[in-house]
Amino acid sequence: MLKEFLISNYLPVDDADVLEQNCPEQLFFLQEEFIRKYYAIARLPQEQLDMVIQKAAAFNEKKEIRLLCWYMYHKFSKTHIKKYQPFPEFIFQLGYDSGILYLLIGLSVIPEYEARAEREKFPMRYAHDAASRFGTFPTYFAQAFDGRFGIRARSLHFMLHFKDSLMYRIGRFDFILEQAGNNFPHVYSRNGEFVLFCGDNWRMDSSGERLYPHVEPQQGEFVTCFSDDGNSVRGFLINQDRGFAQSVETVIPRSELEHIASPGDWVLHVHIPAGGKMTPDICRSSCLEALEFFVEHHPEFPVKAIFTVSWIANDAWLDYIPNSNMAALIRSSALFPSPHSNNGGLYFVFGRDDSDFASYPRTNSLERAVLDCIADGRPLRFPGMIFRFFFG
């Protein structure tokens, strides 16, 4: 039964026979007690709780749906993020109720967050704050499907980071401990001020924005270089207020510079969850708490910088919404160019990323800023942003 159901929805059938044989009559994550507990931890809307409980009971009652839920539980909660295969937008037999199914599958992973907190001995509130990100996802489902309630399949993948990688939700931000790659700039300090150099062999357009390697050649493009031989630092400087590279090579005596971070150093990569309330004080507090946590729990990986790559770092917001919390975060940071697809932020703001901009809503200042940016012919950039307040 399960195998045929999966085939009809273009899902892989590996392990289908085994999962069908060991599927319990009552799935724990479809039970009312479980749902009430973890629904609250996920900070999902209370007014939808009874409906979700009823749908879960119906899923458990119908054998083919129960088998599907058991299959998806294993393919999501019990699968490492590197092996996860995304689910389809809709399950053919469920229609819009697919959004409720994916919500329940999302809740099923929260005990894994709790188990990790106990295993690694970090505060349980970090696990529960990570789970609260599920509470932001119904907005995207409602935007895409005429106000209906649920979670989109595409929202699930990211949540496996909190189970399988060195990512933690600390305060306002998600932090992942990693070694900076070649997308990260070379960061120095001169007289207390940041100096940013592009990485080696970055391909830039004529404005100083970073190009993907596969993009067709463009008029006026240039390729960066970088070297630090101990006597001088040679490379292409970055206008860190706007995040564009300068097109002329610069040489600075090494004696004038203090090295801060480069590719290969350990850094905290920030992901910015939806939800607003991103005041400067909250952002700073989140980063300082994260730094203390990583010094205590991962002293073997000395953190040299905290950064993000995000549509939120678009310097255009300095012009369109200058008094916003986003603009304040940009002004407190150093921007650097990063490759992008020129639709950064559309999905996160509108829950869609098509080009029918005339049909997009203008209900708040952020929506208006994004659409005005597009109308003015400015790119929806996806720059990098190094938080200056990390350095005091």
PDB file of C-alpha atoms in Angstrom, residues 102-382:
ATOM      1  CA  TYR A 102       4.008  19.120   6.949  1.00  0.00           C
ATOM      2  CA  LEU A 103       3.288  21.079  10.117  1.00  0.00           C
ATOM      3  CA  LEU A 104       2.925  17.804  12.034  1.00  0.00           C
ATOM      4  CA  ILE A 105       6.097  16.414  10.472  1.00  0.00           C
ATOM      5  CA  GLY A 106       7.840  19.586  11.566  1.00  0.00           C
ATOM      6  CA  LEU A 107       6.657  19.149  15.154  1.00  0.00           C
ATOM      7  CA  SER A 108       7.998  15.590  15.117  1.00  0.00           C
ATOM      8  CA  VAL A 109      11.604  16.852  14.988  1.00  0.00           C
ATOM      9  CA  ILE A 110      11.400  19.026  18.118  1.00  0.00           C
ATOM     10  CA  PRO A 111      12.169  16.111  20.501  1.00  0.00           C
ATOM     11  CA  GLU A 112      15.393  15.697  18.506  1.00  0.00           C
ATOM     12  CA  TYR A 113      16.274  19.307  19.362  1.00  0.00           C
ATOM     13  CA  GLU A 114      15.618  18.587  23.031  1.00  0.00           C
ATOM     14  CA  ALA A 115      17.722  15.428  22.925  1.00  0.00           C
ATOM     15  CA  ARG A 116      20.589  17.395  21.381  1.00  0.00           C
ATOM     16  CA  ALA A 117      20.361  20.041  24.131  1.00  0.00           C
ATOM     17  CA  GLU A 118      20.607  17.328  26.776  1.00  0.00           C
ATOM     18  CA  ARG A 119      23.407  15.552  24.952  1.00  0.00           C
ATOM     19  CA  GLU A 120      25.503  18.676  24.388  1.00  0.00           C
ATOM     20  CA  LYS A 121      24.498  20.259  27.704  1.00  0.00           C
ATOM     21  CA  PHE A 122      23.340  23.584  26.310  1.00  0.00           C
ATOM     22  CA  PRO A 123      20.276  25.495  27.568  1.00  0.00           C
ATOM     23  CA  MET A 124      16.962  23.846  26.677  1.00  0.00           C
ATOM     24  CA  ARG A 125      15.591  27.286  25.795  1.00  0.00           C
ATOM     25  CA  TYR A 126      17.922  27.311  22.775  1.00  0.00           C
ATOM     26  CA  ALA A 127      16.240  24.134  21.518  1.00  0.00           C
ATOM     27  CA  HIS A 128      12.780  25.558  22.113  1.00  0.00           C
ATOM     28  CA  ASP A 129      13.686  28.913  20.572  1.00  0.00           C
ATOM     29  CA  ALA A 130      14.892  27.026  17.497  1.00  0.00           C
ATOM     30  CA  ALA A 131      11.511  25.265  17.355  1.00  0.00           C
ATOM     31  CA  SER A 132       9.757  28.645  17.527  1.00  0.00           C
ATOM     32  CA  ARG A 133      10.837  29.231  13.945  1.00  0.00           C
ATOM     33  CA  PHE A 134       8.021  26.853  12.929  1.00  0.00           C
ATOM     34  CA  GLY A 135       5.649  29.537  14.214  1.00  0.00           C
ATOM     35  CA  THR A 136       6.755  31.925  11.454  1.00  0.00           C
ATOM     36  CA  PHE A 137       6.164  29.498   8.572  1.00  0.00           C
ATOM     37  CA  PRO A 138       2.334  29.602   8.318  1.00  0.00           C
ATOM     38  CA  THR A 139       2.656  33.165   7.011  1.00  0.00           C
ATOM     39  CA  TYR A 140       4.296  31.863   3.829  1.00  0.00           C
ATOM     40  CA  PHE A 141       1.615  29.194   3.397  1.00  0.00           C
ATOM     41  CA  ALA A 142      -1.141  31.781   3.806  1.00  0.00           C
ATOM     42  CA  GLN A 143       0.528  34.160   1.352  1.00  0.00           C
ATOM     43  CA  ALA A 144       0.773  31.444  -1.288  1.00  0.00           C
ATOM     44  CA  PHE A 145      -2.614  29.772  -0.794  1.00  0.00           C
ATOM     45  CA  ASP A 146      -5.285  32.407  -0.170  1.00  0.00           C
ATOM     46  CA  GLY A 147      -4.970  32.631   3.598  1.00  0.00           C
ATOM     47  CA  ARG A 148      -5.086  28.894   4.311  1.00  0.00           C
ATOM     48  CA  PHE A 149      -3.250  27.459   7.301  1.00  0.00           C
ATOM     49  CA  GLY A 150      -0.280  25.114   7.180  1.00  0.00           C
ATOM     50  CA  ILE A 151       3.438  24.892   6.477  1.00  0.00           C
ATOM     51  CA  ARG A 152       4.997  24.639   3.044  1.00  0.00           C
ATOM     52  CA  ALA A 153       7.239  21.679   2.269  1.00  0.00           C
ATOM     53  CA  ARG A 154      10.065  24.034   1.324  1.00  0.00           C
ATOM     54  CA  SER A 155      10.123  25.424   4.879  1.00  0.00           C
ATOM     55  CA  LEU A 156      11.171  22.125   6.444  1.00  0.00           C
ATOM     56  CA  HIS A 157      14.687  21.594   5.137  1.00  0.00           C
ATOM     57  CA  PHE A 158      16.342  24.449   7.024  1.00  0.00           C
ATOM     58  CA  MET A 159      15.028  23.149  10.342  1.00  0.00           C
ATOM     59  CA  LEU A 160      17.277  20.088  10.167  1.00  0.00           C
ATOM     60  CA  HIS A 161      20.263  22.354  10.887  1.00  0.00           C
ATOM     61  CA  PHE A 162      19.201  22.520  14.527  1.00  0.00           C
ATOM     62  CA  LYS A 163      19.498  18.734  14.701  1.00  0.00           C
ATOM     63  CA  ASP A 164      22.513  18.005  12.511  1.00  0.00           C
ATOM     64  CA  SER A 165      24.896  20.982  12.432  1.00  0.00           C
ATOM     65  CA  LEU A 166      26.614  23.374  14.828  1.00  0.00           C
ATOM     66  CA  MET A 167      23.660  25.758  14.609  1.00  0.00           C
ATOM     67  CA  TYR A 168      21.986  27.262  17.642  1.00  0.00           C
ATOM     68  CA  ARG A 169      19.136  29.725  18.102  1.00  0.00           C
ATOM     69  CA  ILE A 170      20.429  32.276  20.588  1.00  0.00           C
ATOM     70  CA  GLY A 171      18.255  35.318  21.160  1.00  0.00           C
ATOM     71  CA  ARG A 172      17.102  36.938  17.915  1.00  0.00           C
ATOM     72  CA  PHE A 173      19.421  35.065  15.535  1.00  0.00           C
ATOM     73  CA  ASP A 174      20.442  31.574  14.465  1.00  0.00           C
ATOM     74  CA  PHE A 175      24.208  31.020  14.678  1.00  0.00           C
ATOM     75  CA  ILE A 176      26.192  28.348  12.886  1.00  0.00           C
ATOM     76  CA  LEU A 177      29.861  27.749  13.673  1.00  0.00           C
ATOM     77  CA  GLU A 178      31.889  27.261  10.505  1.00  0.00           C
ATOM     78  CA  GLN A 179      35.169  27.967   8.802  1.00  0.00           C
ATOM     79  CA  ALA A 180      34.938  30.955   6.502  1.00  0.00           C
ATOM     80  CA  GLY A 181      35.143  30.044   2.827  1.00  0.00           C
ATOM     81  CA  ASN A 182      36.421  32.008  -0.143  1.00  0.00           C
ATOM     82  CA  ASN A 183      33.161  33.981  -0.214  1.00  0.00           C
ATOM     83  CA  PHE A 184      34.340  35.695   2.983  1.00  0.00           C
ATOM     84  CA  PRO A 185      36.593  38.775   2.619  1.00  0.00           C
ATOM     85  CA  HIS A 186      39.941  39.481   4.241  1.00  0.00           C
ATOM     86  CA  VAL A 187      39.282  41.708   7.236  1.00  0.00           C
ATOM     87  CA  TYR A 188      41.828  44.031   8.864  1.00  0.00           C
ATOM     88  CA  SER A 189      41.748  46.966  11.230  1.00  0.00           C
ATOM     89  CA  ARG A 190      43.597  50.249  10.756  1.00  0.00           C
ATOM     90  CA  ASN A 191      43.449  52.829  13.543  1.00  0.00           C
ATOM     91  CA  GLY A 192      40.365  51.147  14.931  1.00  0.00           C
ATOM     92  CA  GLU A 193      38.504  51.106  11.605  1.00  0.00           C
ATOM     93  CA  PHE A 194      37.673  48.104   9.436  1.00  0.00           C
ATOM     94  CA  VAL A 195      39.556  47.574   6.174  1.00  0.00           C
ATOM     95  CA  LEU A 196      38.033  44.911   3.901  1.00  0.00           C
ATOM     96  CA  PHE A 197      39.735  43.312   0.903  1.00  0.00           C
ATOM     97  CA  CYS A 198      38.024  41.086  -1.654  1.00  0.00           C
ATOM     98  CA  GLY A 199      39.084  37.476  -1.742  1.00  0.00           C
ATOM     99  CA  ASP A 200      41.406  36.170  -4.403  1.00  0.00           C
ATOM    100  CA  ASN A 201      39.969  35.581  -7.869  1.00  0.00           C
ATOM    101  CA  TRP A 202      36.559  37.104  -7.242  1.00  0.00           C
ATOM    102  CA  ARG A 203      34.796  37.936 -10.484  1.00  0.00           C
ATOM    103  CA  MET A 204      33.155  41.388 -10.296  1.00  0.00           C
ATOM    104  CA  ASP A 205      30.899  43.401 -12.574  1.00  0.00           C
ATOM    105  CA  SER A 206      31.647  47.006 -13.489  1.00  0.00           C
ATOM    106  CA  SER A 207      29.808  48.310 -10.395  1.00  0.00           C
ATOM    107  CA  GLY A 208      31.840  46.155  -8.016  1.00  0.00           C
ATOM    108  CA  GLU A 209      29.172  43.523  -7.413  1.00  0.00           C
ATOM    109  CA  ARG A 210      30.198  39.870  -7.313  1.00  0.00           C
ATOM    110  CA  LEU A 211      29.301  37.649 -10.261  1.00  0.00           C
ATOM    111  CA  TYR A 212      28.664  33.933 -10.266  1.00  0.00           C
ATOM    112  CA  PRO A 213      31.417  32.048 -12.172  1.00  0.00           C
ATOM    113  CA  HIS A 214      28.931  30.710 -14.740  1.00  0.00           C
ATOM    114  CA  VAL A 215      27.566  34.144 -15.761  1.00  0.00           C
ATOM    115  CA  GLU A 216      28.345  35.241 -19.307  1.00  0.00           C
ATOM    116  CA  PRO A 217      31.214  37.754 -19.690  1.00  0.00           C
ATOM    117  CA  GLN A 218      30.160  41.342 -19.079  1.00  0.00           C
ATOM    118  CA  GLN A 219      31.585  44.606 -20.321  1.00  0.00           C
ATOM    119  CA  GLY A 220      33.727  46.269 -17.687  1.00  0.00           C
ATOM    120  CA  GLU A 221      34.034  43.267 -15.395  1.00  0.00           C
ATOM    121  CA  PHE A 222      37.252  42.651 -13.464  1.00  0.00           C
ATOM    122  CA  VAL A 223      38.817  39.886 -11.396  1.00  0.00           C
ATOM    123  CA  THR A 224      40.285  40.543  -7.963  1.00  0.00           C
ATOM    124  CA  CYS A 225      43.536  39.350  -6.456  1.00  0.00           C
ATOM    125  CA  PHE A 226      44.836  39.341  -2.891  1.00  0.00           C
ATOM    126  CA  SER A 227      48.170  38.865  -1.167  1.00  0.00           C
ATOM    127  CA  ASP A 228      49.666  39.476   2.290  1.00  0.00           C
ATOM    128  CA  ASP A 229      53.409  38.834   2.286  1.00  0.00           C
ATOM    129  CA  GLY A 230      54.078  40.293   5.725  1.00  0.00           C
ATOM    130  CA  ASN A 231      55.396  43.567   4.295  1.00  0.00           C
ATOM    131  CA  SER A 232      52.304  44.785   2.480  1.00  0.00           C
ATOM    132  CA  VAL A 233      48.720  43.811   1.774  1.00  0.00           C
ATOM    133  CA  ARG A 234      47.713  44.040  -1.864  1.00  0.00           C
ATOM    134  CA  GLY A 235      44.195  43.706  -3.228  1.00  0.00           C
ATOM    135  CA  PHE A 236      40.857  45.291  -4.048  1.00  0.00           C
ATOM    136  CA  LEU A 237      39.260  47.257  -1.241  1.00  0.00           C
ATOM    137  CA  ILE A 238      35.545  47.086  -0.433  1.00  0.00           C
ATOM    138  CA  ASN A 239      33.324  50.085   0.218  1.00  0.00           C
ATOM    139  CA  GLN A 240      31.909  48.603   3.399  1.00  0.00           C
ATOM    140  CA  ASP A 241      29.107  51.183   3.742  1.00  0.00           C
ATOM    141  CA  ARG A 242      27.520  49.966   0.495  1.00  0.00           C
ATOM    142  CA  GLY A 243      29.152  46.598  -0.063  1.00  0.00           C
ATOM    143  CA  PHE A 244      30.735  47.168  -3.490  1.00  0.00           C
ATOM    144  CA  ALA A 245      34.329  46.449  -4.490  1.00  0.00           C
ATOM    145  CA  GLN A 246      36.633  49.138  -5.811  1.00  0.00           C
ATOM    146  CA  SER A 247      37.969  48.370  -9.279  1.00  0.00           C
ATOM    147  CA  VAL A 248      41.519  49.602  -8.650  1.00  0.00           C
ATOM    148  CA  GLU A 249      44.150  47.537  -6.850  1.00  0.00           C
ATOM    149  CA  THR A 250      45.416  49.025  -3.570  1.00  0.00           C
ATOM    150  CA  VAL A 251      48.585  48.375  -1.559  1.00  0.00           C
ATOM    151  CA  ILE A 252      48.772  49.123   2.187  1.00  0.00           C
ATOM    152  CA  PRO A 253      51.875  48.624   4.360  1.00  0.00           C
ATOM    153  CA  ARG A 254      51.333  45.614   6.631  1.00  0.00           C
ATOM    154  CA  SER A 255      52.608  47.598   9.610  1.00  0.00           C
ATOM    155  CA  GLU A 256      49.491  49.791   9.387  1.00  0.00           C
ATOM    156  CA  LEU A 257      47.083  46.845   9.570  1.00  0.00           C
ATOM    157  CA  GLU A 258      45.971  44.424  12.251  1.00  0.00           C
ATOM    158  CA  HIS A 259      44.599  41.145  10.880  1.00  0.00           C
ATOM    159  CA  ILE A 260      41.101  40.203  12.079  1.00  0.00           C
ATOM    160  CA  ALA A 261      39.714  37.397   9.930  1.00  0.00           C
ATOM    161  CA  SER A 262      40.211  35.673   6.578  1.00  0.00           C
ATOM    162  CA  PRO A 263      38.934  32.607   4.729  1.00  0.00           C
ATOM    163  CA  GLY A 264      39.788  29.539   6.795  1.00  0.00           C
ATOM    164  CA  ASP A 265      39.191  31.227  10.154  1.00  0.00           C
ATOM    165  CA  TRP A 266      36.356  30.162  12.434  1.00  0.00           C
ATOM    166  CA  VAL A 267      33.363  32.473  12.253  1.00  0.00           C
ATOM    167  CA  LEU A 268      29.727  32.566  13.296  1.00  0.00           C
ATOM    168  CA  HIS A 269      27.421  32.575  10.289  1.00  0.00           C
ATOM    169  CA  VAL A 270      24.114  34.217  11.212  1.00  0.00           C
ATOM    170  CA  HIS A 271      20.720  33.307   9.787  1.00  0.00           C
ATOM    171  CA  ILE A 272      18.029  35.884  10.507  1.00  0.00           C
ATOM    172  CA  PRO A 273      14.624  34.357  11.277  1.00  0.00           C
ATOM    173  CA  ALA A 274      11.426  36.172  10.384  1.00  0.00           C
ATOM    174  CA  GLY A 275       9.550  37.918  13.142  1.00  0.00           C
ATOM    175  CA  GLY A 276      10.544  41.582  13.372  1.00  0.00           C
ATOM    176  CA  LYS A 277      11.655  43.215  16.655  1.00  0.00           C
ATOM    177  CA  MET A 278      15.208  43.376  15.362  1.00  0.00           C
ATOM    178  CA  THR A 279      16.269  46.436  17.348  1.00  0.00           C
ATOM    179  CA  PRO A 280      19.971  47.322  17.626  1.00  0.00           C
ATOM    180  CA  ASP A 281      20.021  46.420  21.332  1.00  0.00           C
ATOM    181  CA  ILE A 282      18.406  43.014  20.710  1.00  0.00           C
ATOM    182  CA  CYS A 283      20.807  42.251  17.844  1.00  0.00           C
ATOM    183  CA  ARG A 284      23.834  43.211  19.901  1.00  0.00           C
ATOM    184  CA  SER A 285      22.633  41.223  22.904  1.00  0.00           C
ATOM    185  CA  SER A 286      22.044  38.154  20.731  1.00  0.00           C
ATOM    186  CA  CYS A 287      25.555  38.284  19.283  1.00  0.00           C
ATOM    187  CA  LEU A 288      27.267  38.834  22.631  1.00  0.00           C
ATOM    188  CA  GLU A 289      25.368  35.959  24.216  1.00  0.00           C
ATOM    189  CA  ALA A 290      26.298  33.746  21.267  1.00  0.00           C
ATOM    190  CA  LEU A 291      29.973  34.663  21.595  1.00  0.00           C
ATOM    191  CA  GLU A 292      29.958  33.757  25.286  1.00  0.00           C
ATOM    192  CA  PHE A 293      28.239  30.464  24.491  1.00  0.00           C
ATOM    193  CA  PHE A 294      30.729  29.415  21.821  1.00  0.00           C
ATOM    194  CA  VAL A 295      33.724  30.415  23.951  1.00  0.00           C
ATOM    195  CA  GLU A 296      32.379  28.140  26.699  1.00  0.00           C
ATOM    196  CA  HIS A 297      31.111  25.216  24.609  1.00  0.00           C
ATOM    197  CA  HIS A 298      33.519  25.228  21.663  1.00  0.00           C
ATOM    198  CA  PRO A 299      36.787  26.816  22.889  1.00  0.00           C
ATOM    199  CA  GLU A 300      38.711  24.764  20.331  1.00  0.00           C
ATOM    200  CA  PHE A 301      37.200  26.924  17.563  1.00  0.00           C
ATOM    201  CA  PRO A 302      38.165  30.567  18.271  1.00  0.00           C
ATOM    202  CA  VAL A 303      35.576  32.837  16.667  1.00  0.00           C
ATOM    203  CA  LYS A 304      37.078  35.706  14.673  1.00  0.00           C
ATOM    204  CA  ALA A 305      33.922  37.382  13.322  1.00  0.00           C
ATOM    205  CA  ILE A 306      30.134  37.224  13.139  1.00  0.00           C
ATOM    206  CA  PHE A 307      28.567  37.714   9.714  1.00  0.00           C
ATOM    207  CA  THR A 308      25.571  37.008   7.546  1.00  0.00           C
ATOM    208  CA  VAL A 309      24.757  36.924   3.842  1.00  0.00           C
ATOM    209  CA  SER A 310      21.208  38.132   3.438  1.00  0.00           C
ATOM    210  CA  TRP A 311      18.690  40.179   1.493  1.00  0.00           C
ATOM    211  CA  ILE A 312      18.366  42.166   4.731  1.00  0.00           C
ATOM    212  CA  ALA A 313      21.881  43.543   4.103  1.00  0.00           C
ATOM    213  CA  ASN A 314      20.833  45.279   0.866  1.00  0.00           C
ATOM    214  CA  ASP A 315      22.176  48.833   1.047  1.00  0.00           C
ATOM    215  CA  ALA A 316      19.024  50.005  -0.760  1.00  0.00           C
ATOM    216  CA  TRP A 317      17.162  49.857   2.551  1.00  0.00           C
ATOM    217  CA  LEU A 318      19.300  52.770   3.743  1.00  0.00           C
ATOM    218  CA  ASP A 319      17.496  54.858   1.122  1.00  0.00           C
ATOM    219  CA  TYR A 320      13.970  53.393   1.119  1.00  0.00           C
ATOM    220  CA  ILE A 321      13.452  52.676   4.843  1.00  0.00           C
ATOM    221  CA  PRO A 322      16.236  54.680   6.551  1.00  0.00           C
ATOM    222  CA  ASN A 323      14.580  54.671   9.977  1.00  0.00           C
ATOM    223  CA  SER A 324      13.981  50.922  10.095  1.00  0.00           C
ATOM    224  CA  ASN A 325      15.690  48.358  12.318  1.00  0.00           C
ATOM    225  CA  MET A 326      17.106  46.781   9.150  1.00  0.00           C
ATOM    226  CA  ALA A 327      18.789  50.040   8.170  1.00  0.00           C
ATOM    227  CA  ALA A 328      20.169  50.419  11.702  1.00  0.00           C
ATOM    228  CA  LEU A 329      21.690  46.928  11.500  1.00  0.00           C
ATOM    229  CA  ILE A 330      23.273  47.765   8.136  1.00  0.00           C
ATOM    230  CA  ARG A 331      24.778  50.975   9.524  1.00  0.00           C
ATOM    231  CA  SER A 332      26.287  49.040  12.443  1.00  0.00           C
ATOM    232  CA  SER A 333      27.922  46.547  10.073  1.00  0.00           C
ATOM    233  CA  ALA A 334      30.474  46.274   7.272  1.00  0.00           C
ATOM    234  CA  LEU A 335      29.028  45.139   3.931  1.00  0.00           C
ATOM    235  CA  PHE A 336      30.812  43.092   1.286  1.00  0.00           C
ATOM    236  CA  PRO A 337      29.733  41.840  -2.177  1.00  0.00           C
ATOM    237  CA  SER A 338      28.295  38.361  -2.583  1.00  0.00           C
ATOM    238  CA  PRO A 339      26.884  36.586  -5.669  1.00  0.00           C
ATOM    239  CA  HIS A 340      23.124  36.808  -5.913  1.00  0.00           C
ATOM    240  CA  SER A 341      20.249  35.990  -8.258  1.00  0.00           C
ATOM    241  CA  ASN A 342      18.617  39.444  -8.132  1.00  0.00           C
ATOM    242  CA  ASN A 343      15.443  38.320  -6.361  1.00  0.00           C
ATOM    243  CA  GLY A 344      16.783  38.377  -2.826  1.00  0.00           C
ATOM    244  CA  GLY A 345      14.023  38.768  -0.261  1.00  0.00           C
ATOM    245  CA  LEU A 346      10.983  38.301  -2.466  1.00  0.00           C
ATOM    246  CA  TYR A 347       9.968  34.977  -0.961  1.00  0.00           C
ATOM    247  CA  PHE A 348      10.714  36.079   2.597  1.00  0.00           C
ATOM    248  CA  VAL A 349       8.675  39.263   2.252  1.00  0.00           C
ATOM    249  CA  PHE A 350       5.825  38.102  -0.002  1.00  0.00           C
ATOM    250  CA  GLY A 351       5.851  34.288   0.149  1.00  0.00           C
ATOM    251  CA  ARG A 352       6.411  34.164  -3.610  1.00  0.00           C
ATOM    252  CA  ASP A 353       9.148  35.048  -6.085  1.00  0.00           C
ATOM    253  CA  ASP A 354       7.494  35.365  -9.480  1.00  0.00           C
ATOM    254  CA  SER A 355       7.851  38.526 -11.580  1.00  0.00           C
ATOM    255  CA  ASP A 356       4.203  39.656 -11.646  1.00  0.00           C
ATOM    256  CA  PHE A 357       5.067  42.632  -9.491  1.00  0.00           C
ATOM    257  CA  ALA A 358       1.861  44.519 -10.289  1.00  0.00           C
ATOM    258  CA  SER A 359      -0.054  41.933  -8.256  1.00  0.00           C
ATOM    259  CA  TYR A 360       2.201  42.110  -5.199  1.00  0.00           C
ATOM    260  CA  PRO A 361       0.697  43.789  -2.098  1.00  0.00           C
ATOM    261  CA  ARG A 362       1.919  47.109  -0.677  1.00  0.00           C
ATOM    262  CA  THR A 363       0.493  46.738   2.810  1.00  0.00           C
ATOM    263  CA  ASN A 364       3.539  47.800   4.839  1.00  0.00           C
ATOM    264  CA  SER A 365       6.726  49.826   4.529  1.00  0.00           C
ATOM    265  CA  LEU A 366       8.919  46.810   3.781  1.00  0.00           C
ATOM    266  CA  GLU A 367       6.698  45.572   0.947  1.00  0.00           C
ATOM    267  CA  ARG A 368       6.633  49.083  -0.499  1.00  0.00           C
ATOM    268  CA  ALA A 369      10.413  49.396  -0.191  1.00  0.00           C
ATOM    269  CA  VAL A 370      11.022  46.135  -2.061  1.00  0.00           C
ATOM    270  CA  LEU A 371       8.635  47.049  -4.864  1.00  0.00           C
ATOM    271  CA  ASP A 372       9.979  50.603  -5.118  1.00  0.00           C
ATOM    272  CA  CYS A 373      13.492  49.185  -5.348  1.00  0.00           C
ATOM    273  CA  ILE A 374      12.409  46.983  -8.261  1.00  0.00           C
ATOM    274  CA  ALA A 375      10.509  49.814  -9.961  1.00  0.00           C
ATOM    275  CA  ASP A 376      13.592  52.044  -9.741  1.00  0.00           C
ATOM    276  CA  GLY A 377      15.693  49.396 -11.476  1.00  0.00           C
ATOM    277  CA  ARG A 378      17.868  48.683  -8.448  1.00  0.00           C
ATOM    278  CA  PRO A 379      18.874  45.087  -7.778  1.00  0.00           C
ATOM    279  CA  LEU A 380      17.520  43.084  -4.860  1.00  0.00           C
ATOM    280  CA  ARG A 381      20.993  42.453  -3.555  1.00  0.00           C
ATOM    281  CA  PHE A 382      22.133  39.658  -1.259  1.00  0.00           C
TER     282      PHE A 382
END
